[in-house]
mmCIF file with all atom_site columns, C-alpha atoms in Angstrom:
data_model
loop_
_atom_site.group_PDB
_atom_site.id
_atom_site.type_symbol
_atom_site.label_atom_id
_atom_site.label_alt_id
_atom_site.label_comp_id
_atom_site.label_asym_id
_atom_site.label_entity_id
_atom_site.label_seq_id
_atom_site.pdbx_PDB_ins_code
_atom_site.Cartn_x
_atom_site.Cartn_y
_atom_site.Cartn_z
_atom_site.occupancy
_atom_site.B_iso_or_equiv
_atom_site.pdbx_formal_charge
_atom_site.auth_seq_id
_atom_site.auth_comp_id
_atom_site.auth_asym_id
_atom_site.auth_atom_id
_atom_site.pdbx_PDB_model_num
ATOM 1  C CA . VAL B 1 1  ? 0.000   0.000  0.000  1.00 59.00 ? 239 VAL B CA 1
ATOM 2  C CA . PRO B 1 2  ? 1.859   3.099  -1.118 1.00 68.00 ? 240 PRO B CA 1
ATOM 3  C CA . ILE B 1 3  ? 1.848   5.977  1.346  1.00 70.00 ? 241 ILE B CA 1
ATOM 4  C CA . PRO B 1 4  ? 3.878   9.173  1.241  1.00 73.00 ? 242 PRO B CA 1
ATOM 5  C CA . SER B 1 5  ? 6.992   9.293  3.384  1.00 76.00 ? 243 SER B CA 1
ATOM 6  C CA . LEU B 1 6  ? 6.680   12.490 5.421  1.00 82.00 ? 244 LEU B CA 1
ATOM 7  C CA . PRO B 1 7  ? 8.654   13.685 8.449  1.00 86.00 ? 245 PRO B CA 1
ATOM 8  C CA . THR B 1 8  ? 6.938   12.517 11.642 1.00 89.00 ? 246 THR B CA 1
ATOM 9  C CA . LEU B 1 9  ? 7.493   12.029 15.345 1.00 92.00 ? 247 LEU B CA 1
ATOM 10 C CA . ALA B 1 10 ? 6.270   8.459  14.842 1.00 91.00 ? 248 ALA B CA 1
ATOM 11 C CA . ASP B 1 11 ? 9.133   7.266  12.630 1.00 85.00 ? 249 ASP B CA 1
ATOM 12 C CA . GLY B 1 12 ? 8.423   3.606  13.392 1.00 83.00 ? 250 GLY B CA 1
ATOM 13 C CA . LEU B 1 13 ? 4.936   3.924  11.925 1.00 85.00 ? 251 LEU B CA 1
ATOM 14 C CA . ALA B 1 14 ? 6.002   5.726  8.759  1.00 81.00 ? 252 ALA B CA 1
ATOM 15 C CA . GLY B 1 15 ? 6.695   3.311  5.988  1.00 73.00 ? 253 GLY B CA 1
ATOM 16 C CA . GLN B 1 16 ? 5.337   1.043  3.362  1.00 74.00 ? 254 GLN B CA 1
ATOM 17 C CA . ILE B 1 17 ? 2.977   -1.735 4.394  1.00 79.00 ? 255 ILE B CA 1
ATOM 18 C CA . ASP B 1 18 ? 3.607   -5.029 2.618  1.00 83.00 ? 256 ASP B CA 1
ATOM 19 C CA . ASP B 1 19 ? 0.885   -7.535 1.764  1.00 87.00 ? 257 ASP B CA 1
ATOM 20 C CA . ASP B 1 20 ? 1.554   -9.691 4.845  1.00 91.00 ? 258 ASP B CA 1
ATOM 21 C CA . ALA B 1 21 ? 1.352   -6.759 7.255  1.00 86.00 ? 259 ALA B CA 1
ATOM 22 C CA . LEU B 1 22 ? -1.835  -5.520 5.594  1.00 84.00 ? 260 LEU B CA 1
ATOM 23 C CA . ALA B 1 23 ? -3.405  -8.983 5.926  1.00 91.00 ? 261 ALA B CA 1
ATOM 24 C CA . ILE B 1 24 ? -2.455  -9.171 9.611  1.00 91.00 ? 262 ILE B CA 1
ATOM 25 C CA . GLY B 1 25 ? -3.944  -5.723 10.217 1.00 85.00 ? 263 GLY B CA 1
ATOM 26 C CA . ARG B 1 26 ? -7.173  -6.543 8.442  1.00 87.00 ? 264 ARG B CA 1
ATOM 27 C CA . TYR B 1 27 ? -7.537  -9.724 10.492 1.00 91.00 ? 265 TYR B CA 1
ATOM 28 C CA . GLY B 1 28 ? -6.505  -8.406 13.885 1.00 87.00 ? 266 GLY B CA 1
ATOM 29 C CA . LEU B 1 29 ? -7.684  -4.804 14.063 1.00 83.00 ? 267 LEU B CA 1
ATOM 30 C CA . ASP B 1 30 ? -11.152 -3.517 14.751 1.00 79.00 ? 268 ASP B CA 1
ATOM 31 C CA . GLY B 1 31 ? -10.167 0.063  13.992 1.00 79.00 ? 269 GLY B CA 1
ATOM 32 C CA . ILE B 1 32 ? -7.337  2.544  13.688 1.00 82.00 ? 270 ILE B CA 1
ATOM 33 C CA . ALA B 1 33 ? -6.959  5.955  15.302 1.00 87.00 ? 271 ALA B CA 1
ATOM 34 C CA . VAL B 1 34 ? -5.046  8.578  13.346 1.00 89.00 ? 272 VAL B CA 1
ATOM 35 C CA . LEU B 1 35 ? -3.165  11.193 15.375 1.00 93.00 ? 273 LEU B CA 1
ATOM 36 C CA . THR B 1 36 ? -1.816  14.544 14.349 1.00 95.00 ? 274 THR B CA 1
ATOM 37 C CA . GLU B 1 37 ? 1.810   15.430 15.023 1.00 95.00 ? 275 GLU B CA 1
ATOM 38 C CA . ASP B 1 38 ? 0.618   17.743 17.815 1.00 96.00 ? 276 ASP B CA 1
ATOM 39 C CA . GLU B 1 39 ? -1.355  14.905 19.442 1.00 97.00 ? 277 GLU B CA 1
ATOM 40 C CA . THR B 1 40 ? 1.675   12.620 19.226 1.00 96.00 ? 278 THR B CA 1
ATOM 41 C CA . ALA B 1 41 ? 3.876   15.318 20.778 1.00 97.00 ? 279 ALA B CA 1
ATOM 42 C CA . ALA B 1 42 ? 1.308   15.848 23.531 1.00 97.00 ? 280 ALA B CA 1
ATOM 43 C CA . ALA B 1 43 ? 1.449   12.135 24.363 1.00 97.00 ? 281 ALA B CA 1
ATOM 44 C CA . ILE B 1 44 ? 5.257   12.149 24.515 1.00 96.00 ? 282 ILE B CA 1
ATOM 45 C CA . ARG B 1 45 ? 5.131   15.200 26.774 1.00 97.00 ? 283 ARG B CA 1
ATOM 46 C CA . TRP B 1 46 ? 2.352   13.755 28.976 1.00 97.00 ? 284 TRP B CA 1
ATOM 47 C CA . LEU B 1 47 ? 4.230   10.486 29.473 1.00 97.00 ? 285 LEU B CA 1
ATOM 48 C CA . TRP B 1 48 ? 7.374   12.369 30.473 1.00 96.00 ? 286 TRP B CA 1
ATOM 49 C CA . GLU B 1 49 ? 5.682   14.886 32.779 1.00 96.00 ? 287 GLU B CA 1
ATOM 50 C CA . ASN B 1 50 ? 3.227   12.493 34.452 1.00 97.00 ? 288 ASN B CA 1
ATOM 51 C CA . GLU B 1 51 ? 4.970   9.125  34.425 1.00 95.00 ? 289 GLU B CA 1
ATOM 52 C CA . GLY B 1 52 ? 8.668   9.935  33.944 1.00 95.00 ? 290 GLY B CA 1
ATOM 53 C CA . VAL B 1 53 ? 8.595   7.757  30.826 1.00 95.00 ? 291 VAL B CA 1
ATOM 54 C CA . ARG B 1 54 ? 10.711  8.782  27.856 1.00 95.00 ? 292 ARG B CA 1
ATOM 55 C CA . ALA B 1 55 ? 8.898   7.460  24.789 1.00 95.00 ? 293 ALA B CA 1
ATOM 56 C CA . GLU B 1 56 ? 9.399   7.850  21.077 1.00 95.00 ? 294 GLU B CA 1
ATOM 57 C CA . GLY B 1 57 ? 6.430   8.897  18.979 1.00 95.00 ? 295 GLY B CA 1
ATOM 58 C CA . SER B 1 58 ? 5.599   5.411  17.734 1.00 93.00 ? 296 SER B CA 1
ATOM 59 C CA . GLY B 1 59 ? 5.586   4.144  21.290 1.00 94.00 ? 297 GLY B CA 1
ATOM 60 C CA . ALA B 1 60 ? 3.430   6.972  22.621 1.00 96.00 ? 298 ALA B CA 1
ATOM 61 C CA . VAL B 1 61 ? 0.576   6.876  20.114 1.00 95.00 ? 299 VAL B CA 1
ATOM 62 C CA . THR B 1 62 ? -1.580  4.493  22.155 1.00 92.00 ? 300 THR B CA 1
ATOM 63 C CA . VAL B 1 63 ? -1.606  7.007  25.001 1.00 95.00 ? 301 VAL B CA 1
ATOM 64 C CA . GLY B 1 64 ? -2.062  9.789  22.469 1.00 95.00 ? 302 GLY B CA 1
ATOM 65 C CA . ALA B 1 65 ? -5.219  8.174  21.112 1.00 93.00 ? 303 ALA B CA 1
ATOM 66 C CA . VAL B 1 66 ? -6.733  8.062  24.596 1.00 93.00 ? 304 VAL B CA 1
ATOM 67 C CA . LEU B 1 67 ? -5.654  11.614 25.475 1.00 94.00 ? 305 LEU B CA 1
ATOM 68 C CA . ALA B 1 68 ? -7.055  12.947 22.181 1.00 95.00 ? 306 ALA B CA 1
ATOM 69 C CA . GLY B 1 69 ? -10.399 11.194 22.687 1.00 92.00 ? 307 GLY B CA 1
ATOM 70 C CA . LYS B 1 70 ? -9.856  8.983  19.650 1.00 91.00 ? 308 LYS B CA 1
ATOM 71 C CA . ALA B 1 71 ? -10.199 5.659  21.422 1.00 85.00 ? 309 ALA B CA 1
ATOM 72 C CA . GLU B 1 72 ? -13.988 5.484  21.621 1.00 78.00 ? 310 GLU B CA 1
ATOM 73 C CA . ALA B 1 73 ? -14.118 1.824  20.604 1.00 69.00 ? 311 ALA B CA 1
ATOM 74 C CA . ILE B 1 74 ? -11.917 0.742  23.512 1.00 70.00 ? 312 ILE B CA 1
ATOM 75 C CA . ALA B 1 75 ? -13.600 -0.934 26.455 1.00 72.00 ? 313 ALA B CA 1
ATOM 76 C CA . PHE B 1 76 ? -12.193 0.511  29.679 1.00 73.00 ? 314 PHE B CA 1
ATOM 77 C CA . PRO B 1 77 ? -10.292 -0.362 31.758 1.00 80.00 ? 315 PRO B CA 1
ATOM 78 C CA . ALA B 1 78 ? -7.671  -0.869 29.093 1.00 80.00 ? 316 ALA B CA 1
ATOM 79 C CA . VAL B 1 79 ? -3.910  -1.146 28.715 1.00 85.00 ? 317 VAL B CA 1
ATOM 80 C CA . CYS B 1 80 ? -1.865  1.156  26.488 1.00 87.00 ? 318 CYS B CA 1
ATOM 81 C CA . VAL B 1 81 ? 1.382   -0.452 25.439 1.00 90.00 ? 319 VAL B CA 1
ATOM 82 C CA . VAL B 1 82 ? 4.182   2.135  25.435 1.00 93.00 ? 320 VAL B CA 1
ATOM 83 C CA . SER B 1 83 ? 7.337   0.889  23.786 1.00 88.00 ? 321 SER B CA 1
ATOM 84 C CA . GLY B 1 84 ? 10.556  2.409  22.564 1.00 86.00 ? 322 GLY B CA 1
ATOM 85 C CA . ARG B 1 85 ? 12.565  5.295  23.908 1.00 87.00 ? 323 ARG B CA 1
ATOM 86 C CA . ASN B 1 86 ? 14.709  5.738  20.817 1.00 88.00 ? 324 ASN B CA 1
ATOM 87 C CA . ILE B 1 87 ? 13.940  9.404  20.237 1.00 91.00 ? 325 ILE B CA 1
ATOM 88 C CA . ASP B 1 88 ? 16.598  11.873 19.184 1.00 90.00 ? 326 ASP B CA 1
ATOM 89 C CA . GLU B 1 89 ? 17.772  13.961 22.148 1.00 92.00 ? 327 GLU B CA 1
ATOM 90 C CA . ALA B 1 90 ? 17.172  17.302 20.422 1.00 93.00 ? 328 ALA B CA 1
ATOM 91 C CA . ARG B 1 91 ? 13.742  16.210 19.210 1.00 93.00 ? 329 ARG B CA 1
ATOM 92 C CA . PHE B 1 92 ? 12.809  14.984 22.696 1.00 94.00 ? 330 PHE B CA 1
ATOM 93 C CA . ALA B 1 93 ? 13.965  18.245 24.291 1.00 95.00 ? 331 ALA B CA 1
ATOM 94 C CA . GLY B 1 94 ? 11.960  20.195 21.734 1.00 94.00 ? 332 GLY B CA 1
ATOM 95 C CA . VAL B 1 95 ? 8.809   18.248 22.509 1.00 95.00 ? 333 VAL B CA 1
ATOM 96 C CA . VAL B 1 96 ? 9.042   18.218 26.303 1.00 94.00 ? 334 VAL B CA 1
ATOM 97 C CA . GLY B 1 97 ? 10.550  21.688 26.624 1.00 90.00 ? 335 GLY B CA 1
ATOM 98 C CA . ALA B 1 98 ? 13.695  20.436 28.343 1.00 69.00 ? 336 ALA B CA 1
#
């Protein structure tokens, strides 16, 4: 599935989706939330300020979907998996204001 490659805080989610990955997604997902760059940044910042967790954009988007009110289909209580802290130091400082 061709998608444009644009700069993003969620580098790990930016890329081409091959046929196998598309098939897995179609089988296993009930829905997808799409976040803006600002919503992704807000999640990174929230995780740092409230939980002391340094997260890269791709790892913070689950929290971002909840914070942005884009997780309506989720039955609560729920778990947001936050993975990855491989965010460039300057980018992280720019997002969290450090």
